[in-house]
JSON list of N, CA, C and O in Angstrom, two decimals:
[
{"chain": "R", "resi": 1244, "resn": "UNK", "atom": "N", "xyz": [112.96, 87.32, 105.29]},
{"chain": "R", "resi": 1244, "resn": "UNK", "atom": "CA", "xyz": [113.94, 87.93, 106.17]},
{"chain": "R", "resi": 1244, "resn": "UNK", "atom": "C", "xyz": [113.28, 88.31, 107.49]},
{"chain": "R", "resi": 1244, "resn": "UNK", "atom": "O", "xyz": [112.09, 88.60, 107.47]},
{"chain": "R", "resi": 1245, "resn": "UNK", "atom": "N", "xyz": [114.01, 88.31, 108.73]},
{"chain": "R", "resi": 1245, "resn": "UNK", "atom": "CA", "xyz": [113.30, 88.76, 109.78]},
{"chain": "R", "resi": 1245, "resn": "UNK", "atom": "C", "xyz": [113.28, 90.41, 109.66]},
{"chain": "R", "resi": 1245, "resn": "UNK", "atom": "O", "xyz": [114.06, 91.20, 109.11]},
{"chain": "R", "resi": 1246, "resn": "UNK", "atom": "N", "xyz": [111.75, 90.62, 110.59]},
{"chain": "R", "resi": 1246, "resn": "UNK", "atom": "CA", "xyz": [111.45, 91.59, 111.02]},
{"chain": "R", "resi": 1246, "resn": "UNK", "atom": "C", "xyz": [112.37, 92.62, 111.28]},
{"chain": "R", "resi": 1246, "resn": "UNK", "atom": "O", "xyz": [112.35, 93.69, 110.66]},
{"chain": "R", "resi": 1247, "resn": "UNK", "atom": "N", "xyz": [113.26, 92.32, 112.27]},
{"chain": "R", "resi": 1247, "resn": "UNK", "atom": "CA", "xyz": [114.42, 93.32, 112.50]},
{"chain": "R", "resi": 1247, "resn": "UNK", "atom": "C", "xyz": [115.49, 94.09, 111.51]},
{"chain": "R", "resi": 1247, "resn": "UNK", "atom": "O", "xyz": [116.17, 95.06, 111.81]},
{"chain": "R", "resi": 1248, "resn": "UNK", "atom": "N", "xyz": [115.45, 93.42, 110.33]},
{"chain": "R", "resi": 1248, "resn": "UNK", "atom": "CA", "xyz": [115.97, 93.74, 109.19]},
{"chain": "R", "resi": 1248, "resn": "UNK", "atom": "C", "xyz": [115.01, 94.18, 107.88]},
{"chain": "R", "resi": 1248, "resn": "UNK", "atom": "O", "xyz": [115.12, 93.78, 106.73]},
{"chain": "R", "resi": 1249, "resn": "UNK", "atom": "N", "xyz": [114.33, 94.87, 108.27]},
{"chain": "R", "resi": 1249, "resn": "UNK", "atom": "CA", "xyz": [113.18, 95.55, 107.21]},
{"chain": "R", "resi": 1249, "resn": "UNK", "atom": "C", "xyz": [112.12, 96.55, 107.82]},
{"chain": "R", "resi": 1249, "resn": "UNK", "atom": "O", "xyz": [111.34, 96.48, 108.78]},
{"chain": "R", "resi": 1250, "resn": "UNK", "atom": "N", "xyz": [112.44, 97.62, 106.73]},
{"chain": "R", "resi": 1250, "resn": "UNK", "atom": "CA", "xyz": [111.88, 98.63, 107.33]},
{"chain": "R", "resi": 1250, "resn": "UNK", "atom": "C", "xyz": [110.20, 98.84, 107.26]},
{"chain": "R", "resi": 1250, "resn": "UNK", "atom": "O", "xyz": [109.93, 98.60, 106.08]},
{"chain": "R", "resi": 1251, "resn": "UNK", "atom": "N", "xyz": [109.38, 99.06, 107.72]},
{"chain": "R", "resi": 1251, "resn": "UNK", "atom": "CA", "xyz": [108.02, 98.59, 107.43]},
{"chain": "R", "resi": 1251, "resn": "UNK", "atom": "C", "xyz": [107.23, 99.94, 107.26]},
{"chain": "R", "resi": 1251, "resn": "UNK", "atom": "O", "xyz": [107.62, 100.85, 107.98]},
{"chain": "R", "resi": 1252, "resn": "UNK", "atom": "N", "xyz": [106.31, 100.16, 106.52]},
{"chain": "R", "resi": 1252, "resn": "UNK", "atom": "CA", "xyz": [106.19, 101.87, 106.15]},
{"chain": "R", "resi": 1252, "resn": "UNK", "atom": "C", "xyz": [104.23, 101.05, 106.48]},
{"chain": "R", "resi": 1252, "resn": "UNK", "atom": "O", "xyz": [103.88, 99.91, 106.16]},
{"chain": "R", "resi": 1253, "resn": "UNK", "atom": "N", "xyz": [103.54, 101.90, 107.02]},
{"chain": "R", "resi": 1253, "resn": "UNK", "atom": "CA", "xyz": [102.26, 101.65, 107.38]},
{"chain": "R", "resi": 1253, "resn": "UNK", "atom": "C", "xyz": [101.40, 102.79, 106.53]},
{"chain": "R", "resi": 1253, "resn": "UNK", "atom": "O", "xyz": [102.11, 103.78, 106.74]},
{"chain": "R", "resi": 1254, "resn": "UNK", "atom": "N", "xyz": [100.41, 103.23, 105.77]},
{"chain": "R", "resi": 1254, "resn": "UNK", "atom": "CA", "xyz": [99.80, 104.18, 105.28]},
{"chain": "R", "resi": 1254, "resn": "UNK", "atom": "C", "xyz": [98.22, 103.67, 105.63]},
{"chain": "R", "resi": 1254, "resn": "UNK", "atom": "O", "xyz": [97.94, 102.48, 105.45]},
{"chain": "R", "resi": 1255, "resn": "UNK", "atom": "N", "xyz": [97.17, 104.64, 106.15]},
{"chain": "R", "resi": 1255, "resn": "UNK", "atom": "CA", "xyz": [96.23, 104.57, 106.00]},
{"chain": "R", "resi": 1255, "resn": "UNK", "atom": "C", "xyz": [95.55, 105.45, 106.08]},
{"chain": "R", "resi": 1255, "resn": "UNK", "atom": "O", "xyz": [95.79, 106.07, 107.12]},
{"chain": "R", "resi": 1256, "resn": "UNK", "atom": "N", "xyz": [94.49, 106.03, 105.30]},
{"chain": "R", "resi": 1256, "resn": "UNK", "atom": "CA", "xyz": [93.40, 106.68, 104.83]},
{"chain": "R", "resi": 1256, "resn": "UNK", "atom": "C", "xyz": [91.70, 107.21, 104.97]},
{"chain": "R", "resi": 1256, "resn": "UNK", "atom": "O", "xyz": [91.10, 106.54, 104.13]},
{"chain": "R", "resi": 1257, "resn": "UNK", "atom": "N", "xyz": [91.04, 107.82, 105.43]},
{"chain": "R", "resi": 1257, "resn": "UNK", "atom": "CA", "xyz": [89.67, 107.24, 105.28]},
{"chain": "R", "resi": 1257, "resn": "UNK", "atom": "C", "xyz": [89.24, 108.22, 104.21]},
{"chain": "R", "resi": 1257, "resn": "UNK", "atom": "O", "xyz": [88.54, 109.22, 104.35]},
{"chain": "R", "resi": 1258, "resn": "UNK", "atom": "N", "xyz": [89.72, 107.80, 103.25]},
{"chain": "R", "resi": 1258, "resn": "UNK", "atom": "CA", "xyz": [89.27, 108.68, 102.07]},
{"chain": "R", "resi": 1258, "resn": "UNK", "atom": "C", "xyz": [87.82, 107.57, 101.13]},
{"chain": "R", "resi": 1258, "resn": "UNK", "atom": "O", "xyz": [87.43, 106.50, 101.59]},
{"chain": "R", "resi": 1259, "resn": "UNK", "atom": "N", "xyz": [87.39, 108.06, 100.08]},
{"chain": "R", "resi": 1259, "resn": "UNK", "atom": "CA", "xyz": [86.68, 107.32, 99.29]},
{"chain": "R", "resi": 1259, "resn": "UNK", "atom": "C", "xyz": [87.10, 106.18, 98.72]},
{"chain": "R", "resi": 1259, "resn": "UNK", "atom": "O", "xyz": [86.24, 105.79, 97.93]},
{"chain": "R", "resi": 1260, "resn": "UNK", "atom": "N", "xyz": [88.03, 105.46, 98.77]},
{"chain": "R", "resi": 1260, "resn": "UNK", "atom": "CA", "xyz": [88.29, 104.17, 99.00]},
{"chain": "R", "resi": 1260, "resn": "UNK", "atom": "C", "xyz": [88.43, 103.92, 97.26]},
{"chain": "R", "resi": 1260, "resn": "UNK", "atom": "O", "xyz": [88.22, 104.83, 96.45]},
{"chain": "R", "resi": 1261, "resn": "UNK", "atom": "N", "xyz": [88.79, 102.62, 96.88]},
{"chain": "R", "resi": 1261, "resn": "UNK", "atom": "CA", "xyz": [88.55, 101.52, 95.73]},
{"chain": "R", "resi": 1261, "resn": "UNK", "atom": "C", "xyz": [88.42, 100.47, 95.34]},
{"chain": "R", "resi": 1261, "resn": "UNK", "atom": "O", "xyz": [89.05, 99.67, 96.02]},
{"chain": "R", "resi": 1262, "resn": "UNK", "atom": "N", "xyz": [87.87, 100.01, 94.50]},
{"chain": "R", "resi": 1262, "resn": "UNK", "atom": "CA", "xyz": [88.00, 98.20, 94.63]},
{"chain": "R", "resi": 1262, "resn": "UNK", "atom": "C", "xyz": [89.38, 98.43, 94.16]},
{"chain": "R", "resi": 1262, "resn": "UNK", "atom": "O", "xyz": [89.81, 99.33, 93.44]},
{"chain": "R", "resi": 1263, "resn": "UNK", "atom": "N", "xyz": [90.04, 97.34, 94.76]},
{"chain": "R", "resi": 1263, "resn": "UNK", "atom": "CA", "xyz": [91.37, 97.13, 94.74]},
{"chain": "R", "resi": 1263, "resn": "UNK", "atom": "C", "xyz": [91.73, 96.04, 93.34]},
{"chain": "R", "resi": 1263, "resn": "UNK", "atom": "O", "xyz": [92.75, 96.24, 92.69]},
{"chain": "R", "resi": 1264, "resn": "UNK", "atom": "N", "xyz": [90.87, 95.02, 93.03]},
{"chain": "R", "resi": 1264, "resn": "UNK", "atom": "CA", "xyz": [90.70, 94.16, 92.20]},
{"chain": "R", "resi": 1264, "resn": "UNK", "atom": "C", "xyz": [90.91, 94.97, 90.59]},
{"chain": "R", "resi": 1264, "resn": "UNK", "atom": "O", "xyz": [91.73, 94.99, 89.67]},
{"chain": "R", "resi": 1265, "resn": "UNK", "atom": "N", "xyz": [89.50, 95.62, 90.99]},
{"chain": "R", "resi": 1265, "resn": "UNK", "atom": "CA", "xyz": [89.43, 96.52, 89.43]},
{"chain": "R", "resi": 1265, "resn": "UNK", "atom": "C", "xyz": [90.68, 97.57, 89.25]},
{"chain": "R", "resi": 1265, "resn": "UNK", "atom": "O", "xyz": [91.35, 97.49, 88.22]},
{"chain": "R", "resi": 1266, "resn": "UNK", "atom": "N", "xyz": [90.84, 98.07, 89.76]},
{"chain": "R", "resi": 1266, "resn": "UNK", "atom": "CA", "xyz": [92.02, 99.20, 89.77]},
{"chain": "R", "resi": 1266, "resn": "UNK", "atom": "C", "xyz": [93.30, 98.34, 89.38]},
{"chain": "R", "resi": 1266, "resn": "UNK", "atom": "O", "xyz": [93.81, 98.47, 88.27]},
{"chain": "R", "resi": 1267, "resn": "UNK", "atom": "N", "xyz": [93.82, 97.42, 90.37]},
{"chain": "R", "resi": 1267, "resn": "UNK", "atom": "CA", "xyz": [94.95, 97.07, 89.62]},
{"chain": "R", "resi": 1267, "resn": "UNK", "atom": "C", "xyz": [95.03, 95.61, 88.24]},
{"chain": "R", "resi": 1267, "resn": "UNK", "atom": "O", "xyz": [95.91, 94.81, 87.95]},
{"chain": "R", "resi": 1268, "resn": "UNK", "atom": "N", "xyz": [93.69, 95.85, 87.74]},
{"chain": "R", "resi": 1268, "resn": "UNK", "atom": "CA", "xyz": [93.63, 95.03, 86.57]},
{"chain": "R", "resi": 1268, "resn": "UNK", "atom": "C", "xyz": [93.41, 96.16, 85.03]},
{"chain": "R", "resi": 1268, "resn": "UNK", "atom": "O", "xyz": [93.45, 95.91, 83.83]},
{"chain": "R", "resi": 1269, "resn": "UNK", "atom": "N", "xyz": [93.13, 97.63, 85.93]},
{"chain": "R", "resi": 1269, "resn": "UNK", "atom": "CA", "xyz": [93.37, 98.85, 85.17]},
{"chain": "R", "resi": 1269, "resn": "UNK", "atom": "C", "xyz": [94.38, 99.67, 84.67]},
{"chain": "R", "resi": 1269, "resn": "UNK", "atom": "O", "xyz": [94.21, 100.71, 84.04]},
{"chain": "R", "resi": 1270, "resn": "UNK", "atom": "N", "xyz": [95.58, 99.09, 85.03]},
{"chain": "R", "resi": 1270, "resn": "UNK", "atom": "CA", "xyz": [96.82, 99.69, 85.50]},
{"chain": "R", "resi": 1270, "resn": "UNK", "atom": "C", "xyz": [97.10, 100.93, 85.51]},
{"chain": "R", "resi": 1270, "resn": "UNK", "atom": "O", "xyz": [97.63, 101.59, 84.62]},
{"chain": "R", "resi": 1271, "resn": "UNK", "atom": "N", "xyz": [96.70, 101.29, 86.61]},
{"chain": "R", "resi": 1271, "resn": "UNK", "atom": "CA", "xyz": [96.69, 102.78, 86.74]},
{"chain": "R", "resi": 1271, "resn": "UNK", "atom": "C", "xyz": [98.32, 103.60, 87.61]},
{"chain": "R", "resi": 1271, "resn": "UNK", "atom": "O", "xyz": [98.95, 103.17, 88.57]},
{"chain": "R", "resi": 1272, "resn": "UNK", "atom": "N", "xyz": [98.52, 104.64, 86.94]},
{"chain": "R", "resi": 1272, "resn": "UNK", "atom": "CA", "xyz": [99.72, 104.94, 87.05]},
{"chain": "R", "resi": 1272, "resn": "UNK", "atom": "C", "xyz": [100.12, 104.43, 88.48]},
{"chain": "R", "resi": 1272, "resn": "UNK", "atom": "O", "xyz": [100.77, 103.46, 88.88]},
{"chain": "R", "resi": 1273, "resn": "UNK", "atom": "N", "xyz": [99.36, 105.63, 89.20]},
{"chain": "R", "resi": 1273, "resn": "UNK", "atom": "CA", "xyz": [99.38, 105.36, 91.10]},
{"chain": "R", "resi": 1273, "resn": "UNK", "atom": "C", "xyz": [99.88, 104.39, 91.45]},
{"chain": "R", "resi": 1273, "resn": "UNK", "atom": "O", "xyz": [100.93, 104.50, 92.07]},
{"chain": "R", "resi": 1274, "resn": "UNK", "atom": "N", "xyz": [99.45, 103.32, 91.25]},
{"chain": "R", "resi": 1274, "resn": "UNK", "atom": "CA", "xyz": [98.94, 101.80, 91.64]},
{"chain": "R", "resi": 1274, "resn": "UNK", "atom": "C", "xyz": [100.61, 101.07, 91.24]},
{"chain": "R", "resi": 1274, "resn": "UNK", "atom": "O", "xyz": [101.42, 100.69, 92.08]},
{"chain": "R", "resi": 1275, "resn": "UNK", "atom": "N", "xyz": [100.72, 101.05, 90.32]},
{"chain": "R", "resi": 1275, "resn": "UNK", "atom": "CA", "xyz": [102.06, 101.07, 89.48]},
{"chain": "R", "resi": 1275, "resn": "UNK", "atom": "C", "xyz": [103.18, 101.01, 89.93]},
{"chain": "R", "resi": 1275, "resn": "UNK", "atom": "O", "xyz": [103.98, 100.08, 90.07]},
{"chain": "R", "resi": 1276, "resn": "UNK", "atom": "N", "xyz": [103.20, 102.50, 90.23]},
{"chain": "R", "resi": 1276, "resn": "UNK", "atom": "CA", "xyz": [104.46, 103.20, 90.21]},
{"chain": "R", "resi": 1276, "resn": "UNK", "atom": "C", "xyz": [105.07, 102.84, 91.84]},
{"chain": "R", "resi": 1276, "resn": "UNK", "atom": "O", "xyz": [106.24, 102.89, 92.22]},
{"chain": "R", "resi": 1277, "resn": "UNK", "atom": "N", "xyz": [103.71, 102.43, 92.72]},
{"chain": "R", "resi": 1277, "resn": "UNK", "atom": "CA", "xyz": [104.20, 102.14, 93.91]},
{"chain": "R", "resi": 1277, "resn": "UNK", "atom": "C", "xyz": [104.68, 100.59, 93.97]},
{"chain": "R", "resi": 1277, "resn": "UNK", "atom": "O", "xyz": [105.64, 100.26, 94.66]},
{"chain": "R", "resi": 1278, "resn": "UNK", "atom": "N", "xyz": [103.86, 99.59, 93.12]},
{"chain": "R", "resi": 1278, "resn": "UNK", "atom": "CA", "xyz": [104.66, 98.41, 93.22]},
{"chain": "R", "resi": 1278, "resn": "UNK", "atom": "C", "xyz": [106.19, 98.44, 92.11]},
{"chain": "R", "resi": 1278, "resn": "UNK", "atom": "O", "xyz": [107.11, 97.62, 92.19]},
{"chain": "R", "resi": 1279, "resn": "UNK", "atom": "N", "xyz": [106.13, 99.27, 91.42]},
{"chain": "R", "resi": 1279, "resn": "UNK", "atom": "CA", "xyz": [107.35, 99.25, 90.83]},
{"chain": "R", "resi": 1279, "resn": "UNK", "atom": "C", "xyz": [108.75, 99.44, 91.40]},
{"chain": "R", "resi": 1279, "resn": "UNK", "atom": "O", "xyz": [109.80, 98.81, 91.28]},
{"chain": "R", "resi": 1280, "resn": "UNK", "atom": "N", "xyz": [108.29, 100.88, 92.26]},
{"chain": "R", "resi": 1280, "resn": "UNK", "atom": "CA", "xyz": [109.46, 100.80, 92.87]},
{"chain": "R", "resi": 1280, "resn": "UNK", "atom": "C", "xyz": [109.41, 100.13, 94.56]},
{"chain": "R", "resi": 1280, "resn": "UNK", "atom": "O", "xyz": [110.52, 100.00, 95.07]},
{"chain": "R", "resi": 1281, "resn": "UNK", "atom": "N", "xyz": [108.42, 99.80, 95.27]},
{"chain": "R", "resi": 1281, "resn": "UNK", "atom": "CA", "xyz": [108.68, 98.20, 95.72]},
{"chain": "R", "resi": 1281, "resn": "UNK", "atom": "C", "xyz": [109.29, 97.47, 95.83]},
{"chain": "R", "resi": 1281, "resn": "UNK", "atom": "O", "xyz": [109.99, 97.09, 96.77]},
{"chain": "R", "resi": 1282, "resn": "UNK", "atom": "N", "xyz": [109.02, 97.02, 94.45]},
{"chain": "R", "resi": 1282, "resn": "UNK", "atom": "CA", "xyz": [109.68, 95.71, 93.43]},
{"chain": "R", "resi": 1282, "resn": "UNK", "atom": "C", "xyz": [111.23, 96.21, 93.39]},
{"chain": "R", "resi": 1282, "resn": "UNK", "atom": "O", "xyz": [112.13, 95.52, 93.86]},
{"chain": "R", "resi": 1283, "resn": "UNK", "atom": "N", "xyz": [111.37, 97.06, 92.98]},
{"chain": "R", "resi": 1283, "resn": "UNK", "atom": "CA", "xyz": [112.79, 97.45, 92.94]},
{"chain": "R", "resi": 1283, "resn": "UNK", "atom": "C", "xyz": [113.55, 97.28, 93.64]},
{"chain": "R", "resi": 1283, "resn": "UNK", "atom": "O", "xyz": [114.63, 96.81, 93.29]},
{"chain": "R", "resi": 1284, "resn": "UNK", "atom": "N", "xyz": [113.24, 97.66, 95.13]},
{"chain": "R", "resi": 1284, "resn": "UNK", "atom": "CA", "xyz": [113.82, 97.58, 96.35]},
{"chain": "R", "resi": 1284, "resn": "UNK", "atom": "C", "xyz": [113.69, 95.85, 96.89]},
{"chain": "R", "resi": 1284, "resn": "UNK", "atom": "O", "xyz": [114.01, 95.54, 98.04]},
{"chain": "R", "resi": 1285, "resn": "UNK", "atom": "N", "xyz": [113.23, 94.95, 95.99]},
{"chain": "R", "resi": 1285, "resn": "UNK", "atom": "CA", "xyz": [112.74, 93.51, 96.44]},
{"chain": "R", "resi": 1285, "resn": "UNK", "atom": "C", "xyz": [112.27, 93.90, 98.30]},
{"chain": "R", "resi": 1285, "resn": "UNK", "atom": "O", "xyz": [112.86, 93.78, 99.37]},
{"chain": "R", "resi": 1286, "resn": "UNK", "atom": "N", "xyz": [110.84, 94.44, 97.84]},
{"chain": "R", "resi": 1286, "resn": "UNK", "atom": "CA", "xyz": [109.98, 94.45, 98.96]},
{"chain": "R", "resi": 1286, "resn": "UNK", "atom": "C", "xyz": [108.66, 94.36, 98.93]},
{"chain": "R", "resi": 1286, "resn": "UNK", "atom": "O", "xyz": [108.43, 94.13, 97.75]},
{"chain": "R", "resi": 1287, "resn": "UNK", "atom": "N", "xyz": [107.61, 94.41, 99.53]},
{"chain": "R", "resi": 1287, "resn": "UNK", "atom": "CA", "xyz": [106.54, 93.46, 99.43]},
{"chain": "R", "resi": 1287, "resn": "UNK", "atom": "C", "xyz": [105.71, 94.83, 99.70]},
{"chain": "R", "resi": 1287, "resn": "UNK", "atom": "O", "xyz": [106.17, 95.95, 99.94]},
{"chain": "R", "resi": 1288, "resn": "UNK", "atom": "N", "xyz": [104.22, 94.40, 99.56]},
{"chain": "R", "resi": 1288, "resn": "UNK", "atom": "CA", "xyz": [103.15, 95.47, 99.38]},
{"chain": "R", "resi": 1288, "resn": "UNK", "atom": "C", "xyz": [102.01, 94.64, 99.41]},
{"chain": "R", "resi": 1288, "resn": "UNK", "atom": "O", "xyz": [101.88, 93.72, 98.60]},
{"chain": "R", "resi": 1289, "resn": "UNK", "atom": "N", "xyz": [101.19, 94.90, 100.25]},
{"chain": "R", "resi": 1289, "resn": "UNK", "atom": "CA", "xyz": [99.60, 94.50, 101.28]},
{"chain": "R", "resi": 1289, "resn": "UNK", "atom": "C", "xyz": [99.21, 96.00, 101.08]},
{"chain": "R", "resi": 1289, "resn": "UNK", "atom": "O", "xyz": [99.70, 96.99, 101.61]},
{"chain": "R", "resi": 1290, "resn": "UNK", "atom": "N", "xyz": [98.05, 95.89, 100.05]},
{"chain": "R", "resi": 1290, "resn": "UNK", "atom": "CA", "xyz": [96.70, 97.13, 100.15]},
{"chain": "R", "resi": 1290, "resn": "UNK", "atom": "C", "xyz": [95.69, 96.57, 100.53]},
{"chain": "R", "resi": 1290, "resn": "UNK", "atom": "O", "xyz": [95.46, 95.37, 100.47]},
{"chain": "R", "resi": 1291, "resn": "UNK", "atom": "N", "xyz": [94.85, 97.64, 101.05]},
{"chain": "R", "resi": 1291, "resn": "UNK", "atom": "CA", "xyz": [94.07, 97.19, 101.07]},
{"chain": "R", "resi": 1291, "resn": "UNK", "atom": "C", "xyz": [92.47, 98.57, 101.20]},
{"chain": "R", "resi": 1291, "resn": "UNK", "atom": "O", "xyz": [92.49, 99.70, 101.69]},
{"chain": "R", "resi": 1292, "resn": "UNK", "atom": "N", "xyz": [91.50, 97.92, 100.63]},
{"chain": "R", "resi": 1292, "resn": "UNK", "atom": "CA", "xyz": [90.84, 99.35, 99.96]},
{"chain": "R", "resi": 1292, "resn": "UNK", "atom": "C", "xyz": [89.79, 98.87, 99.40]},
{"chain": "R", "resi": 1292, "resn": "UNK", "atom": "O", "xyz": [89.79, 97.99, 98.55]},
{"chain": "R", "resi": 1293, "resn": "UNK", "atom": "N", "xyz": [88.67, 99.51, 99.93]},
{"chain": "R", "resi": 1293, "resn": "UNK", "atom": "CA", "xyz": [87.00, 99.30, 99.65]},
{"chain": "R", "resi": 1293, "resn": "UNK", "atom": "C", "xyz": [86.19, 100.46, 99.01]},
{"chain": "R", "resi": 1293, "resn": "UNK", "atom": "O", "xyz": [86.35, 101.42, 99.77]},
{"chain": "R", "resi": 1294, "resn": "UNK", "atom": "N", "xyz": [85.36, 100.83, 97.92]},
{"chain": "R", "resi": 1294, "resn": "UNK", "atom": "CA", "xyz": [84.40, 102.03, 98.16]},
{"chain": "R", "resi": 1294, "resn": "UNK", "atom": "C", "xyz": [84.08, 102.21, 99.10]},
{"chain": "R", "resi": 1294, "resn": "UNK", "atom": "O", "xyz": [83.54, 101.37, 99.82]},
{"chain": "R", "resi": 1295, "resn": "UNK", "atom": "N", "xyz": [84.31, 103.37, 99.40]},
{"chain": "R", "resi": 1295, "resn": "UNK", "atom": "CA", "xyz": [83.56, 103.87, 101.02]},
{"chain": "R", "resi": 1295, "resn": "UNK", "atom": "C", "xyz": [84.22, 103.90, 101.99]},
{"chain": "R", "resi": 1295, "resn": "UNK", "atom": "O", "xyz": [83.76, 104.58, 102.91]},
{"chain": "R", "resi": 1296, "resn": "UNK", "atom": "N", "xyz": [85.32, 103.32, 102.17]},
{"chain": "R", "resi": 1296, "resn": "UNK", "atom": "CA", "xyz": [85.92, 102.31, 103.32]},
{"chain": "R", "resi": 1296, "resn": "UNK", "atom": "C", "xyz": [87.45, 103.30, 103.54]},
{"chain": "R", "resi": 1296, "resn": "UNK", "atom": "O", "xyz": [88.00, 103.21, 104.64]},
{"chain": "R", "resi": 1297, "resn": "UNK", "atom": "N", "xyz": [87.92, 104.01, 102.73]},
{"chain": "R", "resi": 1297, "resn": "UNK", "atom": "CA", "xyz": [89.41, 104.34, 102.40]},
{"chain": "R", "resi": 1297, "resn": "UNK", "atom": "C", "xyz": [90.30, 103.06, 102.12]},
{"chain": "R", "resi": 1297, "resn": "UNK", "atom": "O", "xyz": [90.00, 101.88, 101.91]},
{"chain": "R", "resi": 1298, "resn": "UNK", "atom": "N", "xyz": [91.77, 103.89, 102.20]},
{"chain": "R", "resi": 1298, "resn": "UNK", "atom": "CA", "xyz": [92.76, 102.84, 101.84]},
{"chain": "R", "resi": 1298, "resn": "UNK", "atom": "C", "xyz": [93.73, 102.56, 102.99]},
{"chain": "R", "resi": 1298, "resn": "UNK", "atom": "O", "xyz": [93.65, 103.26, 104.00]},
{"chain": "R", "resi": 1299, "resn": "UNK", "atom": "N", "xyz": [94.53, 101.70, 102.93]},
{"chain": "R", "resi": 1299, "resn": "UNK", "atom": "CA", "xyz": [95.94, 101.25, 103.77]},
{"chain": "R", "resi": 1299, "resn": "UNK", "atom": "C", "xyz": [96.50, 100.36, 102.73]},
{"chain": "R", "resi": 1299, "resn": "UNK", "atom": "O", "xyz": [95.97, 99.71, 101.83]},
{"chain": "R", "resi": 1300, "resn": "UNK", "atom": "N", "xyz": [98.27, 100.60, 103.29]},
{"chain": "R", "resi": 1300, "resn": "UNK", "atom": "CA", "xyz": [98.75, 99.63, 102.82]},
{"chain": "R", "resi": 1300, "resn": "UNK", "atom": "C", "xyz": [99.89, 99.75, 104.08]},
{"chain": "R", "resi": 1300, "resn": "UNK", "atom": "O", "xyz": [100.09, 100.65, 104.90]},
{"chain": "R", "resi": 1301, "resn": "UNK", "atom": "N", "xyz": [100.74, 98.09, 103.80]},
{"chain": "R", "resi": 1301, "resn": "UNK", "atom": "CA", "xyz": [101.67, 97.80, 104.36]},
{"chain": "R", "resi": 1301, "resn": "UNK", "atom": "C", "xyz": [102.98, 97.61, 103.42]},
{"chain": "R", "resi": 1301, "resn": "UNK", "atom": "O", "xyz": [103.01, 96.76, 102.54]},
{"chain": "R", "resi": 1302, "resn": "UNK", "atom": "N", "xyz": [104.12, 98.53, 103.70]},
{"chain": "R", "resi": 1302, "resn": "UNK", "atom": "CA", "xyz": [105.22, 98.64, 102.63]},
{"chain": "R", "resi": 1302, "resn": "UNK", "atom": "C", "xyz": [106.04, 97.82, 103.59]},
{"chain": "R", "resi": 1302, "resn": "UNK", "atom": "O", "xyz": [106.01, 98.28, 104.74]},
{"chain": "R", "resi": 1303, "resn": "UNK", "atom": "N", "xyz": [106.74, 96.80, 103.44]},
{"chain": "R", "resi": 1303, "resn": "UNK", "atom": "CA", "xyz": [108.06, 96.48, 103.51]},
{"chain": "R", "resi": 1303, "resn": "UNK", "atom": "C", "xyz": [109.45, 95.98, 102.76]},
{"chain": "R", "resi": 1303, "resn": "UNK", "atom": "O", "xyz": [109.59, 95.14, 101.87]},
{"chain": "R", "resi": 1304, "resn": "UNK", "atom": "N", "xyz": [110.31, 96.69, 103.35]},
{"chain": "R", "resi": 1304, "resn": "UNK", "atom": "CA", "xyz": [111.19, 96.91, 102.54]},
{"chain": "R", "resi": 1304, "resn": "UNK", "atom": "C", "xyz": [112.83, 96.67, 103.25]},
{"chain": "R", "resi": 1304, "resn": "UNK", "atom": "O", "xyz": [113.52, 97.42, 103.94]},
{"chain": "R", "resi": 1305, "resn": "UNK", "atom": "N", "xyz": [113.07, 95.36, 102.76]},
{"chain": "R", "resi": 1305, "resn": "UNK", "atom": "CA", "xyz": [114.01, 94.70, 103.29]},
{"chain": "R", "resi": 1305, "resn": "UNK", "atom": "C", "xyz": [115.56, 95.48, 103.65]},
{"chain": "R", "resi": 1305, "resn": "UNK", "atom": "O", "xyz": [116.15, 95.73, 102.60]},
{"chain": "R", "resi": 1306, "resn": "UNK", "atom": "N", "xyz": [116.35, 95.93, 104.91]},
{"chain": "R", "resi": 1306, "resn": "UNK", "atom": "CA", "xyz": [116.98, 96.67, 104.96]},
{"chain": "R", "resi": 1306, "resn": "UNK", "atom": "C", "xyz": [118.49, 96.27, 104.43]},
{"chain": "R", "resi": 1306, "resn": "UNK", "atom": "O", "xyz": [118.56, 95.06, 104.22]},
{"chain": "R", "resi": 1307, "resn": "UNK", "atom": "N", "xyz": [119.70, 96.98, 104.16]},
{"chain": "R", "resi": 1307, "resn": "UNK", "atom": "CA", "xyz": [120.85, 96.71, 103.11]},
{"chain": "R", "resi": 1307, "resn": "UNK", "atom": "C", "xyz": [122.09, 96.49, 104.81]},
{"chain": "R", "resi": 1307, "resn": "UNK", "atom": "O", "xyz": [122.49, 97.44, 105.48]},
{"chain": "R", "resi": 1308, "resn": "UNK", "atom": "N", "xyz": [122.30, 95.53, 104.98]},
{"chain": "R", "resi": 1308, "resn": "UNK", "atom": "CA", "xyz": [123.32, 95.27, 106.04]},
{"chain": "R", "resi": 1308, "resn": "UNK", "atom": "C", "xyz": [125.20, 94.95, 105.49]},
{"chain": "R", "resi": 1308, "resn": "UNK", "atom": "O", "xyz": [126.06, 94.73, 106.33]}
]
């Protein structure tokens, strides 16, 4: 869908960071609960997150016209 029709939520962090790999092959609630409801909304999710490094992600979330 275009850009203009989705709302785009930006988060970023410089906290202690995670491998992103291991964590969501851990299924950890956090991690989860944000692609769940995501998913719900049929919208998409870009993390991104290192030890050391903090986190970001990119939420978008297609708008209801």
């Amino acid at each position: 869908s275009s850009l203009e029709n989705q709302l785009e939520f930006h988060y970023t962090d410089d906290g202690k960071g995670f491998d992103v790999g291991k964590t969501l092959d851990s299924n950890t609630i956090g991690i989860n609960s944000i692609n769940s409801r995501v998913n719900f909304l049929n919208g998409s999710i870009i993390l991104d997150s290192s030890p050391g490094k903090g986190t970001s992600y990119i939420i978008r979330i297609p708008m209801i016209t």
